[in-house]
Tab-separated table of C-alpha atoms (C1' of nucleotides) in Angstrom:
chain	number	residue	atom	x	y	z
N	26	UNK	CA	-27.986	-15.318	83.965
N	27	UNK	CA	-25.102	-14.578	82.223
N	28	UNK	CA	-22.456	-14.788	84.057
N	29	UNK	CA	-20.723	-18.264	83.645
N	30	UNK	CA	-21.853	-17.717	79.975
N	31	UNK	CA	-18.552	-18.590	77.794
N	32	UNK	CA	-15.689	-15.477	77.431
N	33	UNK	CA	-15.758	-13.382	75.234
N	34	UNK	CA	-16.661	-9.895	77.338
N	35	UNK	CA	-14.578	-8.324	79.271
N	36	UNK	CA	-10.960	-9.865	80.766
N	37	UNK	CA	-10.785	-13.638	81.918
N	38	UNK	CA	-10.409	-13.155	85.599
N	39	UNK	CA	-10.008	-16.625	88.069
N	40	UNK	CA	-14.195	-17.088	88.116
N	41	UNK	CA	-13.341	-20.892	86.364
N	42	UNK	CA	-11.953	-22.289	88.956
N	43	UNK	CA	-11.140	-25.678	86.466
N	44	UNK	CA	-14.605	-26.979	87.565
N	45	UNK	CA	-13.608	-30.496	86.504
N	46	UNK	CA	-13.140	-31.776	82.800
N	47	UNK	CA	-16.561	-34.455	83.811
N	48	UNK	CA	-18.605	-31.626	83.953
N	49	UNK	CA	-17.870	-30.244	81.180
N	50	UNK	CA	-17.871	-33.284	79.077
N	51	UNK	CA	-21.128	-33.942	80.300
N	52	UNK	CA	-22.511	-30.552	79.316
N	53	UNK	CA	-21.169	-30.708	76.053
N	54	UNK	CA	-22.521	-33.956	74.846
N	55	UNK	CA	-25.700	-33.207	76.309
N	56	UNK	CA	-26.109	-30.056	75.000
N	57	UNK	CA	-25.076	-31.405	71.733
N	58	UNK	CA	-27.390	-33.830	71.905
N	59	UNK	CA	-30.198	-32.120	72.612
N	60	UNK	CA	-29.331	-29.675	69.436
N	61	UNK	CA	-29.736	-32.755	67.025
N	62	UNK	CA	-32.450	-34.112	68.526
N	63	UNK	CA	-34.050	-30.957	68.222
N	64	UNK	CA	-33.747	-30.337	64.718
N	65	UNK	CA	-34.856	-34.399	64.462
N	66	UNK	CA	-38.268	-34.554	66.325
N	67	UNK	CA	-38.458	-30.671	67.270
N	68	UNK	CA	-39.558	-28.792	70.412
N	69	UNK	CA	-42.308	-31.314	71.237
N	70	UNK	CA	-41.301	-34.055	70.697
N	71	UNK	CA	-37.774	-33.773	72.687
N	72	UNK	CA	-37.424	-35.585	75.751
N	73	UNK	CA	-34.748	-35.974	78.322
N	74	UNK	CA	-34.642	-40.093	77.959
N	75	UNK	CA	-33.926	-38.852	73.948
N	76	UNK	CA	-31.114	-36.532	75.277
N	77	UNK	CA	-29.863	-39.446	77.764
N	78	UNK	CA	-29.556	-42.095	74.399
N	79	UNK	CA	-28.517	-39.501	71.909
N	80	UNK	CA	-25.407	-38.509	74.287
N	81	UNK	CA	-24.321	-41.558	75.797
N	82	UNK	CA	-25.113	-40.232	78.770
N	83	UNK	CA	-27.405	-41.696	82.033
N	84	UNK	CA	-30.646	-39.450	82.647
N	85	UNK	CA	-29.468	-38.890	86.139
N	86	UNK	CA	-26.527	-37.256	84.395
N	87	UNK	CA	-28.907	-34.370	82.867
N	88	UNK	CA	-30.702	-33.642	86.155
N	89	UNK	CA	-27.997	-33.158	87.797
N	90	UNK	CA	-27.461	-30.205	85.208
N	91	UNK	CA	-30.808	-29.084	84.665
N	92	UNK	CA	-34.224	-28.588	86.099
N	93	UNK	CA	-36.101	-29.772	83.641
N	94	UNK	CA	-36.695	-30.263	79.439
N	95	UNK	CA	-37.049	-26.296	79.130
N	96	UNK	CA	-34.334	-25.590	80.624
N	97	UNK	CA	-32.131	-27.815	78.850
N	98	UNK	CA	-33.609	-26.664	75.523
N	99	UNK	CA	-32.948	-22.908	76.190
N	100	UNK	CA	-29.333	-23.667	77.229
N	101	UNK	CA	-28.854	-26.013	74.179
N	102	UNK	CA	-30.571	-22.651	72.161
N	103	UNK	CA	-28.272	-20.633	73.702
N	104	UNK	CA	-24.765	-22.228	72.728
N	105	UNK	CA	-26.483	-22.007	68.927
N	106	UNK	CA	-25.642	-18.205	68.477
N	107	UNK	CA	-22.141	-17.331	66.594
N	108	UNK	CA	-22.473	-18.966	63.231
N	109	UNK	CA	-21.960	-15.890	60.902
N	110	UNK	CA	-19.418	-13.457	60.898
N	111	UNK	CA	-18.745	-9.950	59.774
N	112	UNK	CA	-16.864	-10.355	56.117
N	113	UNK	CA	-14.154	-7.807	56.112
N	114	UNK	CA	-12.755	-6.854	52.692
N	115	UNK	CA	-13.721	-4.856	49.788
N	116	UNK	CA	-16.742	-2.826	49.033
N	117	UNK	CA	-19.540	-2.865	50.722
N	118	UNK	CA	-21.910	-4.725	48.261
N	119	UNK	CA	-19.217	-7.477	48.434
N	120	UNK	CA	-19.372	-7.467	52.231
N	121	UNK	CA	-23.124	-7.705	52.241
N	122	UNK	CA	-23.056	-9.937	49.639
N	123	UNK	CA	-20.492	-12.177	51.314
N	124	UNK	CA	-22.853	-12.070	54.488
N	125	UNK	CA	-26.121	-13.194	52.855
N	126	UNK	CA	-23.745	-16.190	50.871
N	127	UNK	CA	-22.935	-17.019	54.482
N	128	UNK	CA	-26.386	-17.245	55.568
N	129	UNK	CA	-27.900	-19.276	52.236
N	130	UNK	CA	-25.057	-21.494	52.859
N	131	UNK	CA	-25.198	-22.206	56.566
N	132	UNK	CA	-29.358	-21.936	56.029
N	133	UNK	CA	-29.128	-24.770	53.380
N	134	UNK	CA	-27.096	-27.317	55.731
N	135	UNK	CA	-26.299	-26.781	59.283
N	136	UNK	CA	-27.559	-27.554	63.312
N	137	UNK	CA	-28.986	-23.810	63.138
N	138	UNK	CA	-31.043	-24.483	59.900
N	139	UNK	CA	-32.157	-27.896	60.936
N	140	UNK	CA	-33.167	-26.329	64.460
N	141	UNK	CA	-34.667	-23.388	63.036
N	142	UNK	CA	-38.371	-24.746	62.700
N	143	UNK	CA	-38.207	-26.217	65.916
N	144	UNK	CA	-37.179	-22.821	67.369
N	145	UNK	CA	-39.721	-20.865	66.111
N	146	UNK	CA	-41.865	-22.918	67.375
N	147	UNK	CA	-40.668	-22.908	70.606
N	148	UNK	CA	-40.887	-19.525	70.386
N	149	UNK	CA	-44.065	-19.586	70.196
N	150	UNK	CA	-44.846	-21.296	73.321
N	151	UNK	CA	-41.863	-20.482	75.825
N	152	UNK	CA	-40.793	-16.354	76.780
N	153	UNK	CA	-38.000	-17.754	77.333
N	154	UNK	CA	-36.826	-18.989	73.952
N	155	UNK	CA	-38.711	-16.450	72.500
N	156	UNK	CA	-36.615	-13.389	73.730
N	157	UNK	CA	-32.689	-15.484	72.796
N	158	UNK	CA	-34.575	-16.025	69.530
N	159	UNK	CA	-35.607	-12.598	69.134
N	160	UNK	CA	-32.422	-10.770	69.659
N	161	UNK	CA	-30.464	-13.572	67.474
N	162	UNK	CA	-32.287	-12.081	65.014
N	163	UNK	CA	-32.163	-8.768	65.779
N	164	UNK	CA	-28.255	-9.063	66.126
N	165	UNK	CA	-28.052	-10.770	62.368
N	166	UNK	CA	-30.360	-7.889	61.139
N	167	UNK	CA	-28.235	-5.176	62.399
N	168	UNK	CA	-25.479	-6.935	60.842
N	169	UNK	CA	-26.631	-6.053	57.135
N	170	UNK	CA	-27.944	-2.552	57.925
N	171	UNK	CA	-24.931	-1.711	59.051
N	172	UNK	CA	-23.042	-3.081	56.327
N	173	UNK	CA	-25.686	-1.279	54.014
N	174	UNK	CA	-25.320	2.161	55.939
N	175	UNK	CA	-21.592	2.112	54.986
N	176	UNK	CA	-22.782	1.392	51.493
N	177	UNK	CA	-24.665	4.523	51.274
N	178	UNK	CA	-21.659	6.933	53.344
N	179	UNK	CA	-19.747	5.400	50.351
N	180	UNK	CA	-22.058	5.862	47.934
N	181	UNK	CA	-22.401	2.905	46.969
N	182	UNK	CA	-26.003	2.488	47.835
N	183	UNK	CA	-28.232	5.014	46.770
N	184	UNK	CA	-29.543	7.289	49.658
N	185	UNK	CA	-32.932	7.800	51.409
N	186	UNK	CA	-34.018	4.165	51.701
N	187	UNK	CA	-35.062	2.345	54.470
N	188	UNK	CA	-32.118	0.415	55.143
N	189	UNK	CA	-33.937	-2.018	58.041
N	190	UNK	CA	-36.682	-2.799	55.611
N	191	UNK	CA	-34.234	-3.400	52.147
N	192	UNK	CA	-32.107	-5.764	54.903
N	193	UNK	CA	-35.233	-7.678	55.481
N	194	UNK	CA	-35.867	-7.899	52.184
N	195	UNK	CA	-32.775	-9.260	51.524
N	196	UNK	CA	-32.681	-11.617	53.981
N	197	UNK	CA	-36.786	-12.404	53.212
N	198	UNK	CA	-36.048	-14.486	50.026
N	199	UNK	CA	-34.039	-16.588	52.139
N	200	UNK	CA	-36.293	-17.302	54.728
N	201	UNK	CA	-38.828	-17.780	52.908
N	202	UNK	CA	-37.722	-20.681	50.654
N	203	UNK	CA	-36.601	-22.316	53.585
N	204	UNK	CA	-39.503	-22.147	55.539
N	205	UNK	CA	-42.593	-21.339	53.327
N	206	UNK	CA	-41.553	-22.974	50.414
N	207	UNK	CA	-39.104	-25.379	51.519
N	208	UNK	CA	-36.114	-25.769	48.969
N	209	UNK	CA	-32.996	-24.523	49.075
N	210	UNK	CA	-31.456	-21.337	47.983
N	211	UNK	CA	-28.522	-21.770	46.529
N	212	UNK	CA	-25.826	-19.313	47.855
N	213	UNK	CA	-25.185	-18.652	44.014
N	214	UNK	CA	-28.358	-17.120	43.665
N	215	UNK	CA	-27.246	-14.593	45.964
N	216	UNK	CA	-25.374	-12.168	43.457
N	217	UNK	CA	-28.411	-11.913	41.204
N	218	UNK	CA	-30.353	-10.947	44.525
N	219	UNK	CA	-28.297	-8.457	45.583
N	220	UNK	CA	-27.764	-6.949	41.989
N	221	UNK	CA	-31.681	-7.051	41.845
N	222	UNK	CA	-32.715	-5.518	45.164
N	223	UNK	CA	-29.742	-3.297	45.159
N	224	UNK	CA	-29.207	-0.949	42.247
N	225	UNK	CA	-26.331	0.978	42.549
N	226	UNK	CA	-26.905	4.894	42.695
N	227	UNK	CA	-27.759	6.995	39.475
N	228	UNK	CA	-23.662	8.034	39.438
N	229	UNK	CA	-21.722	5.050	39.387
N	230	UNK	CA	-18.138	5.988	40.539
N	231	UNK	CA	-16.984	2.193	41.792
N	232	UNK	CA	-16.291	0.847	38.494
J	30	UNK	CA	-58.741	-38.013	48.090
J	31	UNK	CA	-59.809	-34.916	46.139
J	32	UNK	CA	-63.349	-36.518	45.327
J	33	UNK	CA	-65.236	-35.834	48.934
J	34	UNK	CA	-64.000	-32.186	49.485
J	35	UNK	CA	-66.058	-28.905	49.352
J	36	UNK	CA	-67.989	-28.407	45.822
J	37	UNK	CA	-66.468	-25.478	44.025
J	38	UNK	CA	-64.902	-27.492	41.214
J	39	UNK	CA	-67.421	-28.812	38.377
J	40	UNK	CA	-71.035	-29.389	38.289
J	41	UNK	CA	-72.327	-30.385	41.742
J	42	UNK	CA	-73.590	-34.123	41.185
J	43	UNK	CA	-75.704	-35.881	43.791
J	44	UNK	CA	-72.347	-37.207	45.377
J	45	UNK	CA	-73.031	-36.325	48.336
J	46	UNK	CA	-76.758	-37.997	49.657
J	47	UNK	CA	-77.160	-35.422	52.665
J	48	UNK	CA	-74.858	-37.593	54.771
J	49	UNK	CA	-76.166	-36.538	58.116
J	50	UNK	CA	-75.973	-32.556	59.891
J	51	UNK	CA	-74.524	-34.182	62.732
J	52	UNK	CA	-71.258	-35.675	61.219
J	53	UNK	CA	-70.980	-31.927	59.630
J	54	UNK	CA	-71.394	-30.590	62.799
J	55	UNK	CA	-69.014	-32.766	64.706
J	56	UNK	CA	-66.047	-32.243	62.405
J	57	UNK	CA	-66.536	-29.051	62.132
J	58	UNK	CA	-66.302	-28.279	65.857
J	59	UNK	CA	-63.402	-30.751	66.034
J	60	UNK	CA	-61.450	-29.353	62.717
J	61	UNK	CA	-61.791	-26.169	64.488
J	62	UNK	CA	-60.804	-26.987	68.236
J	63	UNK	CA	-57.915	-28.499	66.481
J	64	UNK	CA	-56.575	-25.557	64.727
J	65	UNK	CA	-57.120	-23.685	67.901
J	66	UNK	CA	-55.076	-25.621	69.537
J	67	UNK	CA	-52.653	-26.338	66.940
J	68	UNK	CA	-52.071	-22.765	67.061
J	69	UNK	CA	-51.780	-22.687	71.071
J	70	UNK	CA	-49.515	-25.965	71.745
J	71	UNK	CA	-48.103	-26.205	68.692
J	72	UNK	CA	-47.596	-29.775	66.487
J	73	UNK	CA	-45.971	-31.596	69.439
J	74	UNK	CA	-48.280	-30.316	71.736
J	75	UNK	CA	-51.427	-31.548	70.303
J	76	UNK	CA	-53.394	-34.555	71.874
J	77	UNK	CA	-57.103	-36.227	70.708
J	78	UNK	CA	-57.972	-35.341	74.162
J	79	UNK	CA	-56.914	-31.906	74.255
J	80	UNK	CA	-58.838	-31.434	70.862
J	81	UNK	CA	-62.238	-33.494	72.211
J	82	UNK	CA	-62.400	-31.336	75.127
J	83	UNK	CA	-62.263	-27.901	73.502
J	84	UNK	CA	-64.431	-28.775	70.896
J	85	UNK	CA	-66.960	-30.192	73.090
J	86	UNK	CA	-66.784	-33.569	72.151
J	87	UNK	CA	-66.192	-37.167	73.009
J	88	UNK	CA	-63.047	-38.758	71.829
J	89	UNK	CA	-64.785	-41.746	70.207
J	90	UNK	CA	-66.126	-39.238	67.961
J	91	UNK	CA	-62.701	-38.258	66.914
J	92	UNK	CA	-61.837	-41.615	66.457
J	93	UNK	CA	-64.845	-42.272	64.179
J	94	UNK	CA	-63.920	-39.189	61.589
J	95	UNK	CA	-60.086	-40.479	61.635
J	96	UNK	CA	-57.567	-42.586	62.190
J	97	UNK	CA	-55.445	-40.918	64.350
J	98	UNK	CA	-53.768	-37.918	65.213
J	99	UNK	CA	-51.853	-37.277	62.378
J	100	UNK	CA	-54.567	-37.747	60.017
J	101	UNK	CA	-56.553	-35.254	61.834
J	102	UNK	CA	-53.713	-32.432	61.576
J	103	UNK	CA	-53.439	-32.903	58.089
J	104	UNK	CA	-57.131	-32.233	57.767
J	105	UNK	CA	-57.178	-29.293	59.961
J	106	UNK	CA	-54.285	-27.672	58.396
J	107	UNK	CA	-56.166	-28.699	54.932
J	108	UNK	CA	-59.254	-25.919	55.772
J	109	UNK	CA	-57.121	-23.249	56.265
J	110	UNK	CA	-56.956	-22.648	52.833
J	111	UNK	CA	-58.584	-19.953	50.888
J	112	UNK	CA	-57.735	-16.706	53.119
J	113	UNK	CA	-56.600	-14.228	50.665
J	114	UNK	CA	-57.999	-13.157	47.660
J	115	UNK	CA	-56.461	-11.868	44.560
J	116	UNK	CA	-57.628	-7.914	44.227
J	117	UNK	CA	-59.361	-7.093	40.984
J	118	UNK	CA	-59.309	-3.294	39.946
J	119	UNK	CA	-56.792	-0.396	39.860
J	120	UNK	CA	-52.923	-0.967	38.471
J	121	UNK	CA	-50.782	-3.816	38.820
J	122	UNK	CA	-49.189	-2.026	41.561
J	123	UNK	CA	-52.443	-0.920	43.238
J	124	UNK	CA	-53.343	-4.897	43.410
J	125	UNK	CA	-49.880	-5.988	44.398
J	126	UNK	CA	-49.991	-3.687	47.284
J	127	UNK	CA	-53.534	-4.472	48.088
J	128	UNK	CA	-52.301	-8.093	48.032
J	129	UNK	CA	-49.660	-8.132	50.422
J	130	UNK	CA	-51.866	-5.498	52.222
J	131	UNK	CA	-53.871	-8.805	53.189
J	132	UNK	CA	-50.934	-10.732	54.003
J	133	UNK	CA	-50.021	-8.524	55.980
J	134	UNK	CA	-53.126	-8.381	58.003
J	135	UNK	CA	-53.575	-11.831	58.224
J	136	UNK	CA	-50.200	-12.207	59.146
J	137	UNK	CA	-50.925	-9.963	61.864
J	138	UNK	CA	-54.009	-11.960	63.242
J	139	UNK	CA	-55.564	-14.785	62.006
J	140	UNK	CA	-55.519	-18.617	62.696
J	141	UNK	CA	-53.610	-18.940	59.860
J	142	UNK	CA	-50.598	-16.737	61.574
J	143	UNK	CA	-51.655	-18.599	64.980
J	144	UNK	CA	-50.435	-22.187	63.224
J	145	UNK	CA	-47.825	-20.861	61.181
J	146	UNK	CA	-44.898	-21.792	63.377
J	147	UNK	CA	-46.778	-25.404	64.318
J	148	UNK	CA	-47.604	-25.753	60.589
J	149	UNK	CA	-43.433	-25.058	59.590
J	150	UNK	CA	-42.734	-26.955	61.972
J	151	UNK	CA	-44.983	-30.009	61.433
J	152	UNK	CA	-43.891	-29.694	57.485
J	153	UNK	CA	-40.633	-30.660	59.174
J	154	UNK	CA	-41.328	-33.802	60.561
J	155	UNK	CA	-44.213	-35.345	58.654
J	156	UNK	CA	-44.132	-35.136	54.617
J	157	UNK	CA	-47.879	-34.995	54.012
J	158	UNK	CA	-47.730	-31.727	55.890
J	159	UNK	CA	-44.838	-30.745	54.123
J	160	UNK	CA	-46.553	-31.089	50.653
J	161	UNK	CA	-49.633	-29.420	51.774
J	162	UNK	CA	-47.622	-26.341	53.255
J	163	UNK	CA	-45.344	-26.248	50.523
J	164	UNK	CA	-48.379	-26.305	47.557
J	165	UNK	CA	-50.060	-23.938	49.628
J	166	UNK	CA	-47.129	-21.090	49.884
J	167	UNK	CA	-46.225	-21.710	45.886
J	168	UNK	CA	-49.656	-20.927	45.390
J	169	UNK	CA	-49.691	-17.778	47.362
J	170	UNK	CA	-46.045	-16.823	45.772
J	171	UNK	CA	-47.858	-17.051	42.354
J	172	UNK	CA	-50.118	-15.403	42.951
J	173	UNK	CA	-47.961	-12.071	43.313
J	174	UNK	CA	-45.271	-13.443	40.545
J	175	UNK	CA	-48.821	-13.054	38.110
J	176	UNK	CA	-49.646	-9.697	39.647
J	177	UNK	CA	-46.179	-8.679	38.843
J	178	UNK	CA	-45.839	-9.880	34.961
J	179	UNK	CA	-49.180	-7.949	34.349
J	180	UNK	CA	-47.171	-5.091	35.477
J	181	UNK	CA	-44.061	-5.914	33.165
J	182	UNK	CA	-46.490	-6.586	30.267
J	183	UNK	CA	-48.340	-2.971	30.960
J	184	UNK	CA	-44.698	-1.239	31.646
J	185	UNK	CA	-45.677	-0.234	35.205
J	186	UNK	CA	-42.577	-2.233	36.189
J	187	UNK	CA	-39.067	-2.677	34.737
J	188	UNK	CA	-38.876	-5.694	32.347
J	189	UNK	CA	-35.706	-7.997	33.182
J	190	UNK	CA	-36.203	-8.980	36.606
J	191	UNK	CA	-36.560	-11.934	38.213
J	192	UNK	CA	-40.037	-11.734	39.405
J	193	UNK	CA	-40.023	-15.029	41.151
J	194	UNK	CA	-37.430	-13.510	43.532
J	195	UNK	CA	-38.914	-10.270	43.398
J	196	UNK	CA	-42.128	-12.037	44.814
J	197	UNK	CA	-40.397	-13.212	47.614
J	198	UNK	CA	-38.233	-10.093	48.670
J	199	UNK	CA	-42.072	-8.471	49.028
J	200	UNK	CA	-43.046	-11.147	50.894
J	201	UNK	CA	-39.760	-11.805	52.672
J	202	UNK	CA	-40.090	-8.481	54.936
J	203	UNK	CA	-43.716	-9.760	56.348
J	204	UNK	CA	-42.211	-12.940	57.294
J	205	UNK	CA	-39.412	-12.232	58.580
J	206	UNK	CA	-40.915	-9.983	61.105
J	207	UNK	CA	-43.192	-12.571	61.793
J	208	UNK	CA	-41.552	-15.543	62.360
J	209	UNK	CA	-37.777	-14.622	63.195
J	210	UNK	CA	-38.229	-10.672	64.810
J	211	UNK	CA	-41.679	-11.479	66.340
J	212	UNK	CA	-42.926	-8.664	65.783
J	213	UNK	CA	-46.045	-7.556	63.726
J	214	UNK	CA	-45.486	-5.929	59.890
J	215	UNK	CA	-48.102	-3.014	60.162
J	216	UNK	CA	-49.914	-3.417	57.003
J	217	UNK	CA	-49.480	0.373	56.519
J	218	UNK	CA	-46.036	-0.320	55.837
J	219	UNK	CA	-46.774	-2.065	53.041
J	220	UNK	CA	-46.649	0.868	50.967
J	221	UNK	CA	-43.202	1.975	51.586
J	222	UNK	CA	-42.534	-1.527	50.649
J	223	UNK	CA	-43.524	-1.677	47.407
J	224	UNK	CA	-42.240	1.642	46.630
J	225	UNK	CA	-38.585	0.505	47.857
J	226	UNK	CA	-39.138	-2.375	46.132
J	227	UNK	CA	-40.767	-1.918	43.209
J	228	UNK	CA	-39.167	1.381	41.514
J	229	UNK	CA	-41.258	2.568	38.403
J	230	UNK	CA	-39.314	2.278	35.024
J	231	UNK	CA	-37.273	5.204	33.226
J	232	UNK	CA	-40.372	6.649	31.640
J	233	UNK	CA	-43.072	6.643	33.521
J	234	UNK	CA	-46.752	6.724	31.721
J	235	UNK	CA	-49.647	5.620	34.263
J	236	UNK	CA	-49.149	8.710	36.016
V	25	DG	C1'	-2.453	-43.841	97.147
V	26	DT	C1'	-6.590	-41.577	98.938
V	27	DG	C1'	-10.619	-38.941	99.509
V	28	DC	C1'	-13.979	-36.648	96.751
V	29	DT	C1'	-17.229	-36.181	93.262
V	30	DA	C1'	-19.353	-37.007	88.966
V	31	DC	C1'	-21.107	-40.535	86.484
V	32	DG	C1'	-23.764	-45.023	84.803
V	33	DA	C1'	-27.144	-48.197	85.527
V	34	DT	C1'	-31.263	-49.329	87.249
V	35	DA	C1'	-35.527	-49.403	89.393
V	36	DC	C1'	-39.366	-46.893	91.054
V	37	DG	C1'	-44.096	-44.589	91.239
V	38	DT	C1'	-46.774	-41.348	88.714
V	39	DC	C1'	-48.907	-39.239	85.101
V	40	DT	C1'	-50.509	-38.472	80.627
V	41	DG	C1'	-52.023	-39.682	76.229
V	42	DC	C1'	-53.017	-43.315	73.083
V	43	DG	C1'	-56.438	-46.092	70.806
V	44	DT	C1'	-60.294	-49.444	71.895
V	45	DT	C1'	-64.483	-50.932	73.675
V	46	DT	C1'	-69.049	-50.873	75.672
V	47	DC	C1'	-73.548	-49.142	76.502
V	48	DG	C1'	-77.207	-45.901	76.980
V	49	DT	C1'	-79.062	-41.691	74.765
V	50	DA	C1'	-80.657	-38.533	71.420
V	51	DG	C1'	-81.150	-36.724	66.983
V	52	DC	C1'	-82.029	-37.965	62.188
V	53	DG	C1'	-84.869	-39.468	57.981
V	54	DA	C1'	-88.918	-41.643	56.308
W	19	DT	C1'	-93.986	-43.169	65.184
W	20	DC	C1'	-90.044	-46.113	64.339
W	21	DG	C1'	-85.678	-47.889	62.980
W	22	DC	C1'	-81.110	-46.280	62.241
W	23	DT	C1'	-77.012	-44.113	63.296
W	24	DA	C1'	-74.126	-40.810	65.440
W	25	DC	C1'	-72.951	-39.294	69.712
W	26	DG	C1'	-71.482	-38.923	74.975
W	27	DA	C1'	-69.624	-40.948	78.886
W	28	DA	C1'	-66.780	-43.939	80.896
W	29	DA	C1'	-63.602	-47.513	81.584
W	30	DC	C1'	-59.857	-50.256	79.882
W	31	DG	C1'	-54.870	-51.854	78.987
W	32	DC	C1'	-50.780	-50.137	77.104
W	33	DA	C1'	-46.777	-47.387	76.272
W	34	DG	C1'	-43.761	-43.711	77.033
W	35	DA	C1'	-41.821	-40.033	79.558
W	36	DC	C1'	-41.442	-37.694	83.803
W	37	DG	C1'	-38.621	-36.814	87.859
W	38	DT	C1'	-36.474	-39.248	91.967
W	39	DA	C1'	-33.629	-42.322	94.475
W	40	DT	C1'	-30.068	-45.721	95.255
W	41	DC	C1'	-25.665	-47.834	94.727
W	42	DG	C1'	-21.451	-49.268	92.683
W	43	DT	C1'	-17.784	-47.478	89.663
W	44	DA	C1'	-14.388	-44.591	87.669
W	45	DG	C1'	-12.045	-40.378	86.955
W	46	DC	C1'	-10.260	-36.239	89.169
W	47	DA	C1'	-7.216	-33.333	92.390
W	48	DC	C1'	-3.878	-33.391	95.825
DNA sequence: GTGCTACGATACGTCTGCGTTTCGTAGCGA
DNA sequence: TCGCTACGAAACGCAGACGTATCGTAGCAC
């Protein structure tokens, strides 16, 4: 299941065996496809013929691929994952503050945001899609906590907080104006959030 | 379009002449099997005859309430209004806690929760949706934003803060669970919430 | 150049849902 | 009791998508 995934883990050894450049053409334009059409017409409304058009592609092309519509949309799901990264410099309020900016920016315009709906909605209906969208989101929220439990070795952060629940509720106003209330955030607002949500500790020693 | 709905708002004229128990009855079974659904199958998912044959009906009957089957959503989704109510006694704190108490709950199970992910992700696709959604969540989010500027004005919470955004980081933590984690915000954690959150001021007085 | 293989185009039968129509029945108000 | 009207059941044509199969073409490796 996750073995011809893409590398990354462990050392490249000969398991490509150049499958032929067609193939993976093919894949990619379908795949690509399928991630706009997704975020167009959502996880009902999809349908392989949609794919075919959207791709330049024949239908044959995509069964030849894939079993069916679900399995093409958990694939396509799948090649959605590394958007965000790690920031690396300075404290760690600027790290976690440089990691919510990336995720107001890439929530306010990108394939993930647009397919976002659609996925958790598809969710909803398919185990399948449910678990990849579950630990995507597990794997972003561990991101922040462990930026914020270096914040609080430093000092930075004051101590004996829950640090999953203060990264949800960073990442909550987010979410929620994208989804519930449906206008943007504006990755500028982020500095007043984080100054807001996180106070620094009674002995500032930073600045 | 606001002129046929539910009294509630005004003196109750003879508007409405007793129209017939049996239209009542039929859309109310329908409206209902449609929610149902909606919450099972999701926006795409939905069909007239899906919704005729769980709510015991014959599709002509559908057909003679409304148009079609977008017309019907946006009706269903319309009587899942009024699910929370704003608490009454204790201090601003006690009520915002209660409140999100029953967010909370219903987020954990209710019909509501069922069509959240078909309702986000109908908002997506079809704009009255969207403006019914969206009205819907702004009136939940201030709902807490008043809760909270009682509590500014009787100095059980620190002035200066953005209490629009300080709405949604409560919020953020229950919905995030929901819809991204998948996983259900015990209402008892609501406490530790609004204590992370919502840190009394420098000189405390209620207590 | 020469097999091999993936692809494009196309047609096919099937199924499902749409929205409409018809007609007989049963519940409603007076 | 008697019209009136809503309803249930069923059938209809239509459209779209499914998944499959066939065949000619074009790109790949050697």
């Amino acid at each position: 299941m996750e073995a011809d995934a893409a590398p990354g883990g462990g050392p490249p050894p000969a398991a490509t065996p150049e499958p032929d450049p067609r193939v993976e053409r093919s894949r990619r334009l379908i795949l690509s496809a399928a991630l706009d059409l997704l975020g167009e017409v959502g996880y009902g409304g999809l349908t392989i013929e949609g794919v075919a058009a959207r791709a330049g592609v024949a239908k044959s092309t995509i069964y030849r691929h894939w079993d069916g519509k679900l399995e093409l949309i958990e694939d396509a799901i799948r090649t959605l994952k590394a958007t965000v990264s790690l920031p690396a410099g300075g404290s760690a309020r600027d790290r976690v503050t440089a990691l919510l900016q990336q995720v107001a920016t890439s929530m306010a315009s990108s394939t993930w945001s647009a397919c976002l709906p659609a996925i958790i909605d598809a969710a909803e209906r398919d185990p399948q899609v449910l678990t990849i969208h579950r630990r995507f989101s597990c794997e972003r929220r561990q991101m922040l906590v462990d930026l914020l439990t270096e914040g609080v070795a430093s000092g930075e952060i004051a101590p004996g907080l829950d640090l999953g629940l203060l990264a949800e509720c960073l990442i909550g106003p987010i979410v929620v104006r994208r989804l519930l209330l449906h206008e943007p955030f504006d990755p500028a607002g982020v500095l007043p959030l984080v100054s807001q949500v996180l106070p620094p500790p009674a002995t500032p020693r930073g600045a």
